C-alpha cells in the first residue's frame, strides 16, 4: 500500500469517529476540571482514544469484523450485530448526528424551522457518498478530513494565540479525582462500540487497496490506529484547552456546544459562527456516511441484501426518525447502547486474553452473558432508573459500581478462570 493511501485511511478513520458529540464532550469537562484539565484529559484519552484504537488493532489481527463474534452461537452473533448497527444506525446515532448538524450548523442562522428539508438533503448527500464505498477513501480521507483538520486547526491556533479566559479552580469531582473522572467521561463517549461498527469500513478499505495477507492487515492496522490516536488526541487536547480557557466567554456553560459557539464567535465574530457550522456539518457528515456504509456492508455480508437497498433503507429511516419522535427513540435506544458497550469491550478483551484457536462458543458466551447482566445494571444506574435503597446497596457491595464499571471485574474473573482451564487443556493435550 502507498504511504499516501495509508495516511488517507488514517485520516478517514479519524473523521469517522469525530462526530459532533466528540467535539462538545471535552470542552465542558475541561471547564469543570479547571486547573486540573490536563490531568482529566489524560484520563479521558486513555479510554476515549485508547479503547477504539485497541479495537482497530484487534479487528486488524482478525482480518474481518465478523470474526469478532464468530465463536458465539449463531443467534447471539446475529443479535449482537443487529443491535449494534441498528442503535448506531437509524435508531439512535444517525438521527442524532443529523439533528446536531442542524442545531449547530443551520439553526443559528435562521428563524425558520428547516429541519425537514435539511434532514432530507443531508441524508441524500450521505446516501450518495455511501453508495460508492470504493470512493470513501477519496471523499473522506483525501478531501473532507484535511478540510476538517484545517478548520479545527484554525480554531485551536486562535485559542492558543488569544485565549478568552483562564482556568478556574476545579469543581469537586475534578478536584479530588481528575484522572478517574476523565477515564469515566472517556468511557461514556461510547466510541469503543462505534469502533466495532467502523471496523467493517476500515478493514474493507484496507483490503480495497490490494492488502490480503493477515500479516499486512495487522501491520497497516497498527499504522492506522497510530494515526487515529495522534489526530484524535490532538483534537481532544485542543477542545479541552478551549473549555479550560472559556471562563470569561462562557462561564457556567450548560454544554460543550455552548462553549464552542461562544468561543468561535468571540475569536472571529460572525465568521467564527460560520467556521463552527462548517466543522459541525463536516464532522457529522463523515460519521453518517461511515455508519451507513457499515450497516449496508453488514446486511450485504450476512443476509445477502443488495448494498444499495440497505443504504437507501438506512438513510430513509434516519431522515424520518430525525423528524418524528427522536426523543422517544433515544429513550429506548440509549439503554441498549450503554449495555452493548461493555459487551463489545468484553469481546475485544476475549480475543486478547484467551488462548488462540481454542475459544469455543460456550466459553465466549459466558463473557457476553456476564457483560450483559452487569452492563445492564450500569446502564440503569447511568439513567437513574435504580431505586435509592438498591442503589445504596449496590454502591456498597458491587465493586466499581459508582464508576459505572461493575461489569469489569466479573468479566476479568471469567477470563482468568477460562484462561487457566484452556491452558490446562492445551498442556494435557501436548503431554498425551
Short mmCIF file of C-alpha atoms in Angstrom, two decimals:
data_model
loop_
_atom_site.label_atom_id
_atom_site.label_comp_id
_atom_site.label_asym_id
_atom_site.label_seq_id
_atom_site.Cartn_x
_atom_site.Cartn_y
_atom_site.Cartn_z
CA UNK A 1 0.00 0.00 0.00
CA UNK A 2 1.24 3.50 -0.85
CA UNK A 3 2.08 5.80 2.05
CA UNK A 4 -0.40 8.34 0.69
CA UNK A 5 -3.23 5.78 0.83
CA UNK A 6 -2.19 4.67 4.31
CA UNK A 7 -2.29 8.28 5.55
CA UNK A 8 -5.66 8.79 3.85
CA UNK A 9 -7.15 5.72 5.58
CA UNK A 10 -5.81 7.02 8.90
CA UNK A 11 -7.40 10.42 8.19
CA UNK A 12 -10.64 8.69 7.21
CA UNK A 13 -10.64 6.71 10.46
CA UNK A 14 -10.20 9.90 12.47
CA UNK A 15 -13.08 11.56 10.61
CA UNK A 16 -15.40 8.57 11.07
CA UNK A 17 -15.05 8.85 14.85
CA UNK A 18 -15.13 12.65 15.03
CA UNK A 19 -18.84 13.32 15.35
CA UNK A 20 -20.25 16.48 16.87
CA UNK A 21 -20.56 14.70 20.22
CA UNK A 22 -16.80 14.19 20.30
CA UNK A 23 -16.30 17.92 19.77
CA UNK A 24 -18.60 19.06 22.58
CA UNK A 25 -17.61 16.48 25.22
CA UNK A 26 -14.06 17.73 26.13
CA UNK A 27 -14.77 21.50 26.45
CA UNK A 28 -17.35 21.08 29.20
CA UNK A 29 -15.25 18.52 31.05
CA UNK A 30 -12.17 20.77 30.85
CA UNK A 31 -14.12 23.80 32.06
CA UNK A 32 -15.33 21.83 35.09
CA UNK A 33 -11.83 20.39 35.69
CA UNK A 34 -10.40 23.93 35.67
CA UNK A 35 -6.74 23.94 36.69
CA UNK A 36 -6.72 20.13 36.59
CA UNK A 37 -7.95 19.97 32.99
CA UNK A 38 -4.75 18.44 31.59
CA UNK A 39 -4.82 15.65 34.18
CA UNK A 40 -8.50 14.99 33.46
CA UNK A 41 -7.88 14.97 29.69
CA UNK A 42 -5.07 12.46 30.19
CA UNK A 43 -7.54 10.06 31.79
CA UNK A 44 -10.10 10.89 29.12
CA UNK A 45 -7.66 9.98 26.34
CA UNK A 46 -6.92 6.58 27.84
CA UNK A 47 -10.49 5.42 27.37
CA UNK A 48 -11.95 7.73 24.69
CA UNK A 49 -8.99 7.15 22.34
CA UNK A 50 -7.32 4.05 23.78
CA UNK A 51 -10.34 1.72 23.61
CA UNK A 52 -11.20 2.49 19.96
CA UNK A 53 -7.51 2.17 18.99
CA UNK A 54 -7.36 -1.21 20.73
CA UNK A 55 -10.46 -2.30 18.81
CA UNK A 56 -8.88 -1.30 15.49
CA UNK A 57 -5.78 -3.35 16.34
CA UNK A 58 -7.84 -6.42 17.29
CA UNK A 59 -10.00 -6.23 14.16
CA UNK A 60 -6.85 -5.89 12.06
CA UNK A 61 -5.50 -9.03 13.71
CA UNK A 62 -8.76 -10.87 13.00
CA UNK A 63 -8.79 -9.57 9.38
CA UNK A 64 -12.58 -9.02 9.45
CA UNK A 65 -15.09 -7.52 11.85
CA UNK A 66 -17.45 -10.52 11.80
CA UNK A 67 -14.74 -12.79 13.22
CA UNK A 68 -15.02 -10.89 16.49
CA UNK A 69 -18.21 -12.85 17.27
CA UNK A 70 -17.71 -15.95 15.13
CA UNK A 71 -17.22 -18.18 18.21
CA UNK A 72 -20.65 -17.22 19.58
CA UNK A 73 -23.83 -19.20 18.87
CA UNK A 74 -25.44 -18.02 15.63
CA UNK A 75 -28.42 -16.37 17.33
CA UNK A 76 -26.20 -14.48 19.76
CA UNK A 77 -23.81 -13.47 16.99
CA UNK A 78 -26.54 -12.04 14.78
CA UNK A 79 -28.41 -10.41 17.66
CA UNK A 80 -25.27 -8.58 18.78
CA UNK A 81 -24.52 -7.17 15.33
CA UNK A 82 -28.14 -6.30 14.63
CA UNK A 83 -28.45 -4.35 17.88
CA UNK A 84 -25.08 -2.65 17.49
CA UNK A 85 -25.67 -1.50 13.93
CA UNK A 86 -29.30 -0.57 14.50
CA UNK A 87 -28.60 1.58 17.55
CA UNK A 88 -25.51 3.11 15.95
CA UNK A 89 -27.58 3.48 12.78
CA UNK A 90 -31.14 4.67 12.20
CA UNK A 91 -32.40 4.06 15.76
CA UNK A 92 -30.09 6.47 17.59
CA UNK A 93 -26.71 7.74 16.44
CA UNK A 94 -27.52 8.57 12.80
CA UNK A 95 -30.64 10.68 13.51
CA UNK A 96 -28.84 12.32 16.45
CA UNK A 97 -25.99 13.28 14.10
CA UNK A 98 -28.48 14.80 11.66
CA UNK A 99 -30.25 16.83 14.34
CA UNK A 100 -26.97 18.00 15.92
CA UNK A 101 -25.73 19.07 12.48
CA UNK A 102 -28.92 21.07 12.06
CA UNK A 103 -28.90 22.57 15.56
CA UNK A 104 -25.27 23.74 15.37
CA UNK A 105 -24.79 24.15 11.64
CA UNK A 106 -28.04 25.66 10.33
CA UNK A 107 -30.40 26.78 13.10
CA UNK A 108 -28.20 29.66 14.41
CA UNK A 109 -28.57 31.38 11.03
CA UNK A 110 -32.36 31.22 10.54
CA UNK A 111 -35.58 31.66 12.46
CA UNK A 112 -37.47 29.22 10.23
CA UNK A 113 -37.90 25.54 11.08
CA UNK A 114 -35.91 23.86 8.31
CA UNK A 115 -35.23 20.50 9.96
CA UNK A 116 -37.35 18.51 7.50
CA UNK A 117 -35.76 19.79 4.28
CA UNK A 118 -32.33 19.79 5.92
CA UNK A 119 -32.63 16.16 7.06
CA UNK A 120 -33.75 15.07 3.58
CA UNK A 121 -30.86 16.88 1.88
CA UNK A 122 -28.31 15.77 4.48
CA UNK A 123 -29.41 12.12 4.23
CA UNK A 124 -29.43 12.32 0.42
CA UNK A 125 -25.80 13.52 0.45
CA UNK A 126 -24.96 10.75 2.94
CA UNK A 127 -26.57 8.18 0.65
CA UNK A 128 -24.80 9.49 -2.45
CA UNK A 129 -21.40 9.16 -0.74
CA UNK A 130 -22.18 5.82 0.93
CA UNK A 131 -23.34 4.24 -2.35
CA UNK A 132 -19.77 4.45 -3.61
CA UNK A 133 -17.84 2.57 -0.91
CA UNK A 134 -14.82 2.30 -3.18
CA UNK A 135 -14.63 6.09 -3.24
CA UNK A 136 -14.92 6.59 0.53
CA UNK A 137 -11.16 6.92 0.82
CA UNK A 138 -11.11 9.65 -1.82
CA UNK A 139 -14.12 11.53 -0.43
CA UNK A 140 -13.40 11.32 3.29
CA UNK A 141 -9.71 10.51 3.64
CA UNK A 142 -8.32 12.78 0.93
CA UNK A 143 -10.81 15.68 0.75
CA UNK A 144 -13.20 16.02 3.68
CA UNK A 145 -10.82 15.13 6.51
CA UNK A 146 -8.00 17.53 5.51
CA UNK A 147 -10.64 20.26 5.26
CA UNK A 148 -11.98 19.35 8.70
CA UNK A 149 -8.49 19.29 10.21
CA UNK A 150 -7.71 22.70 8.68
CA UNK A 151 -10.85 24.24 10.22
CA UNK A 152 -10.17 22.68 13.62
CA UNK A 153 -6.54 23.87 13.48
CA UNK A 154 -7.65 27.43 12.73
CA UNK A 155 -9.91 27.48 15.79
CA UNK A 156 -7.27 25.85 18.02
CA UNK A 157 -4.47 28.21 16.93
CA UNK A 158 -6.71 31.23 17.53
CA UNK A 159 -7.40 29.97 21.05
CA UNK A 160 -3.68 29.49 21.74
CA UNK A 161 -2.76 32.95 20.43
CA UNK A 162 -5.71 34.70 22.01
CA UNK A 163 -7.26 32.71 24.89
CA UNK A 164 -10.58 34.14 26.03
CA UNK A 165 -10.19 33.37 29.72
CA UNK A 166 -8.14 31.47 32.30
CA UNK A 167 -8.58 28.16 34.09
CA UNK A 168 -10.74 28.37 37.20
CA UNK A 169 -10.43 26.17 40.32
CA UNK A 170 -11.65 22.64 39.68
CA UNK A 171 -15.15 21.60 40.67
CA UNK A 172 -15.48 18.97 43.41
CA UNK A 173 -15.35 15.86 41.18
CA UNK A 174 -12.23 17.02 39.36
CA UNK A 175 -10.59 18.44 42.46
CA UNK A 176 -10.27 15.06 44.17
CA UNK A 177 -10.14 12.51 41.32
CA UNK A 178 -9.48 14.25 37.99
CA UNK A 179 -7.91 11.19 36.31
CA UNK A 180 -10.66 8.81 37.40
CA UNK A 181 -13.40 11.18 36.27
CA UNK A 182 -11.57 11.71 32.99
CA UNK A 183 -11.43 7.94 32.49
CA UNK A 184 -15.17 7.65 33.13
CA UNK A 185 -16.05 10.51 30.78
CA UNK A 186 -13.89 8.95 28.07
CA UNK A 187 -15.61 5.60 28.54
CA UNK A 188 -19.01 7.31 28.32
CA UNK A 189 -18.26 8.63 24.83
CA UNK A 190 -19.11 5.01 23.86
CA UNK A 191 -16.60 5.17 21.00
CA UNK A 192 -15.47 1.64 21.86
CA UNK A 193 -18.72 0.30 20.39
CA UNK A 194 -18.52 2.73 17.46
CA UNK A 195 -15.11 1.23 16.69
CA UNK A 196 -16.70 -2.21 16.33
CA UNK A 197 -19.11 -0.84 13.71
CA UNK A 198 -16.47 1.23 11.90
CA UNK A 199 -14.32 -1.89 11.75
CA UNK A 200 -16.41 -3.02 8.76
CA UNK A 201 -15.44 0.15 6.88
CA UNK A 202 -11.79 0.34 7.94
CA UNK A 203 -10.89 -3.29 7.21
CA UNK A 204 -12.73 -3.26 3.86
CA UNK A 205 -10.94 -0.05 2.87
CA UNK A 206 -7.55 -1.60 3.64
CA UNK A 207 -8.48 -4.68 1.58
CA UNK A 208 -9.64 -2.46 -1.30
CA UNK A 209 -6.03 -1.38 -1.70
CA UNK A 210 -4.95 -4.94 -2.51
CA UNK A 211 -3.95 -5.96 1.02
CA UNK A 212 -4.90 -9.60 1.54
CA UNK A 213 -2.40 -11.26 3.88
CA UNK A 214 -3.10 -11.31 7.62
CA UNK A 215 0.40 -10.03 8.37
CA UNK A 216 -0.08 -6.98 6.15
CA UNK A 217 -3.56 -6.33 7.55
CA UNK A 218 -2.12 -6.31 11.06
CA UNK A 219 0.78 -4.06 10.04
CA UNK A 220 -1.38 -1.47 8.31
CA UNK A 221 -3.99 -1.58 11.08
CA UNK A 222 -1.26 -0.62 13.56
CA UNK A 223 -0.25 2.39 11.47
CA UNK A 224 -3.88 3.45 11.01
CA UNK A 225 -4.51 3.14 14.75
CA UNK A 226 -1.40 5.26 15.40
CA UNK A 227 -2.58 7.99 13.01
CA UNK A 228 -6.02 7.91 14.60
CA UNK A 229 -4.55 8.18 18.13
CA UNK A 230 -2.35 11.14 17.16
CA UNK A 231 -5.09 13.11 15.39
CA UNK A 232 -7.87 12.39 17.89
CA UNK A 233 -5.63 13.13 20.88
CA UNK A 234 -4.61 16.48 19.41
CA UNK A 235 -8.25 17.29 18.69
CA UNK A 236 -9.34 16.44 22.23
CA UNK A 237 -6.46 18.44 23.70
CA UNK A 238 -7.40 21.44 21.58
CA UNK A 239 -11.09 21.21 22.52
CA UNK A 240 -10.08 20.75 26.15
CA UNK A 241 -7.93 23.88 26.04
CA UNK A 242 -10.88 25.85 24.67
CA UNK A 243 -13.00 24.64 27.55
CA UNK A 244 -10.35 25.33 30.17
CA UNK A 245 -9.90 28.92 28.95
CA UNK A 246 -13.60 29.69 28.46
CA UNK A 247 -14.24 31.12 31.93
CA UNK A 248 -14.80 34.64 30.59
CA UNK A 249 -16.59 33.96 27.32
CA UNK A 250 -18.83 31.08 28.50
CA UNK A 251 -18.97 30.89 32.33
CA UNK A 252 -21.06 28.06 33.76
CA UNK A 253 -21.91 26.76 30.29
CA UNK A 254 -24.70 24.18 30.08
CA UNK A 255 -22.88 22.07 27.48
CA UNK A 256 -19.80 21.92 25.29
CA UNK A 257 -21.70 23.17 22.25
CA UNK A 258 -22.39 26.47 24.04
CA UNK A 259 -18.68 26.83 24.84
CA UNK A 260 -17.60 26.22 21.25
CA UNK A 261 -20.27 28.55 19.85
CA UNK A 262 -19.31 31.44 22.12
CA UNK A 263 -15.57 30.81 21.68
CA UNK A 264 -15.78 30.77 17.89
CA UNK A 265 -17.88 33.94 17.90
CA UNK A 266 -15.51 35.58 20.39
CA UNK A 267 -12.45 34.83 18.25
CA UNK A 268 -13.85 35.51 14.78
CA UNK A 269 -17.27 37.11 15.18
CA UNK A 270 -19.83 36.04 12.56
CA UNK A 271 -17.07 34.29 10.59
CA UNK A 272 -16.43 32.17 13.68
CA UNK A 273 -20.05 31.03 13.70
CA UNK A 274 -19.67 30.03 10.05
CA UNK A 275 -16.42 28.22 10.87
CA UNK A 276 -18.04 26.23 13.69
CA UNK A 277 -21.03 25.44 11.46
CA UNK A 278 -18.67 24.10 8.81
CA UNK A 279 -16.78 21.98 11.36
CA UNK A 280 -20.02 20.54 12.74
CA UNK A 281 -21.57 19.77 9.36
CA UNK A 282 -18.39 18.12 8.10
CA UNK A 283 -17.88 16.09 11.29
CA UNK A 284 -21.48 14.85 11.29
CA UNK A 285 -21.43 14.02 7.57
CA UNK A 286 -18.30 11.86 7.78
CA UNK A 287 -19.87 9.95 10.69
CA UNK A 288 -23.22 9.40 8.93
CA UNK A 289 -21.51 8.19 5.76
CA UNK A 290 -19.35 5.74 7.71
CA UNK A 291 -22.24 4.31 9.76
CA UNK A 292 -24.49 3.99 6.71
CA UNK A 293 -21.71 2.13 4.93
CA UNK A 294 -21.17 -0.16 7.95
CA UNK A 295 -24.87 -1.02 8.10
CA UNK A 296 -25.08 -1.75 4.38
CA UNK A 297 -21.89 -3.87 4.46
CA UNK A 298 -23.27 -5.94 7.34
CA UNK A 299 -26.60 -6.69 5.68
CA UNK A 300 -24.87 -7.49 2.40
CA UNK A 301 -22.40 -9.89 4.03
CA UNK A 302 -24.86 -11.51 6.45
CA UNK A 303 -28.22 -11.54 4.65
CA UNK A 304 -27.09 -11.03 1.03
CA UNK A 305 -29.19 -7.86 0.82
CA UNK A 306 -28.01 -5.61 -2.03
CA UNK A 307 -25.78 -2.86 -0.71
CA UNK A 308 -27.72 -0.03 -2.33
CA UNK A 309 -31.05 -1.29 -0.97
CA UNK A 310 -29.77 -1.41 2.62
CA UNK A 311 -28.18 2.03 2.30
CA UNK A 312 -31.42 3.52 0.97
CA UNK A 313 -33.48 1.99 3.80
CA UNK A 314 -30.99 3.16 6.46
CA UNK A 315 -30.88 6.76 5.22
CA UNK A 316 -34.66 6.92 4.70
CA UNK A 317 -35.26 5.72 8.27
CA UNK A 318 -32.67 8.17 9.53
CA UNK A 319 -34.41 11.09 7.84
CA UNK A 320 -37.77 10.00 9.24
CA UNK A 321 -36.57 9.46 12.81
CA UNK A 322 -34.74 12.80 12.75
CA UNK A 323 -38.12 14.50 12.40
CA UNK A 324 -40.53 12.22 14.27
CA UNK A 325 -40.12 11.10 17.86
CA UNK A 326 -36.34 11.32 18.23
CA UNK A 327 -36.59 11.83 21.99
CA UNK A 328 -38.72 8.69 22.36
CA UNK A 329 -36.29 6.71 20.20
CA UNK A 330 -33.37 7.93 22.32
CA UNK A 331 -35.22 6.86 25.47
CA UNK A 332 -35.45 3.32 24.08
CA UNK A 333 -32.07 3.16 22.36
CA UNK A 334 -29.73 4.71 24.93
CA UNK A 335 -30.07 1.84 27.44
CA UNK A 336 -29.31 -0.61 24.63
CA UNK A 337 -26.17 1.21 23.58
CA UNK A 338 -24.99 1.56 27.19
CA UNK A 339 -25.39 -2.22 27.60
CA UNK A 340 -23.79 -3.06 24.25
CA UNK A 341 -20.64 -1.06 25.00
CA UNK A 342 -19.33 -3.36 27.79
CA UNK A 343 -20.26 -6.38 25.67
CA UNK A 344 -18.20 -5.04 22.78
CA UNK A 345 -15.23 -4.30 25.06
CA UNK A 346 -15.52 -7.76 26.65
CA UNK A 347 -15.43 -9.38 23.20
CA UNK A 348 -12.33 -7.38 22.28
CA UNK A 349 -10.64 -8.38 25.55
CA UNK A 350 -11.56 -12.03 24.98
CA UNK A 351 -9.60 -12.00 21.72
CA UNK A 352 -6.59 -10.54 23.52
CA UNK A 353 -6.53 -12.56 26.73
CA UNK A 354 -7.88 -16.00 25.85
CA UNK A 355 -5.59 -18.57 24.19
CA UNK A 356 -5.76 -18.52 20.41
CA UNK A 357 -7.72 -21.07 18.35
CA UNK A 358 -9.30 -22.83 21.34
CA UNK A 359 -12.13 -20.47 22.36
CA UNK A 360 -15.46 -22.22 21.94
CA UNK A 361 -18.93 -20.70 21.64
CA UNK A 362 -19.98 -21.67 25.16
CA UNK A 363 -16.85 -20.14 26.66
CA UNK A 364 -17.15 -16.79 24.89
CA UNK A 365 -20.88 -16.80 25.63
CA UNK A 366 -20.10 -16.72 29.36
CA UNK A 367 -18.17 -13.50 28.82
CA UNK A 368 -21.06 -11.96 26.85
CA UNK A 369 -23.67 -13.02 29.42
CA UNK A 370 -21.67 -11.57 32.33
CA UNK A 371 -21.09 -8.30 30.45
CA UNK A 372 -24.80 -8.14 29.59
CA UNK A 373 -26.02 -8.69 33.16
CA UNK A 374 -23.65 -6.29 34.89
CA UNK A 375 -23.63 -3.87 31.95
CA UNK A 376 -27.41 -3.65 32.32
CA UNK A 377 -27.02 -2.70 35.97
CA UNK A 378 -24.54 0.02 34.99
CA UNK A 379 -26.85 1.29 32.24
CA UNK A 380 -29.83 1.59 34.56
CA UNK A 381 -27.61 3.41 37.07
CA UNK A 382 -26.46 5.91 34.42
CA UNK A 383 -30.10 6.55 33.53
CA UNK A 384 -31.12 6.96 37.22
CA UNK A 385 -33.54 4.05 36.96
CA UNK A 386 -32.42 2.24 40.13
CA UNK A 387 -34.30 2.99 43.40
CA UNK A 388 -32.23 4.79 46.02
CA UNK A 389 -32.30 1.91 48.53
CA UNK A 390 -30.98 -0.58 45.95
CA UNK A 391 -28.52 1.99 44.64
CA UNK A 392 -27.03 2.37 48.13
CA UNK A 393 -26.60 -1.40 48.48
CA UNK A 394 -25.00 -1.74 45.06
CA UNK A 395 -22.59 1.08 45.87
CA UNK A 396 -21.56 -0.77 49.00
CA UNK A 397 -21.29 -4.32 47.66
CA UNK A 398 -20.64 -4.15 43.91
CA UNK A 399 -17.04 -3.18 43.04
CA UNK A 400 -16.66 -0.24 40.60
CA UNK A 401 -20.42 0.34 40.56
CA UNK A 402 -20.02 4.04 41.35
CA UNK A 403 -17.86 4.36 38.21
CA UNK A 404 -20.39 2.51 36.00
CA UNK A 405 -17.86 -0.28 35.51
CA UNK A 406 -19.33 -3.04 37.65
CA UNK A 407 -19.15 -5.37 34.62
CA UNK A 408 -15.35 -5.26 34.50
CA UNK A 409 -14.38 -7.44 37.47
CA UNK A 410 -16.86 -10.29 36.72
CA UNK A 411 -15.64 -10.35 33.10
CA UNK A 412 -11.97 -10.38 34.17
CA UNK A 413 -12.78 -13.15 36.68
CA UNK A 414 -14.25 -15.24 33.85
CA UNK A 415 -11.20 -14.53 31.69
CA UNK A 416 -8.87 -15.78 34.43
CA UNK A 417 -10.93 -18.93 35.00
CA UNK A 418 -11.21 -19.74 31.29
CA UNK A 419 -7.54 -19.00 30.73
CA UNK A 420 -6.47 -21.41 33.45
CA UNK A 421 -8.84 -24.09 32.17
CA UNK A 422 -7.92 -23.70 28.50
CA UNK A 423 -4.19 -23.65 29.12
CA UNK A 424 -4.54 -26.76 31.27
CA UNK A 425 -6.37 -28.50 28.42
CA UNK A 426 -3.66 -27.47 25.98
CA UNK A 427 -0.91 -28.76 28.29
CA UNK A 428 -2.74 -32.09 28.80
CA UNK A 429 -3.20 -32.48 25.04
CA UNK A 430 0.50 -31.84 24.42
CA UNK A 431 1.63 -34.42 27.00
CA UNK A 432 -0.91 -37.07 25.95
#
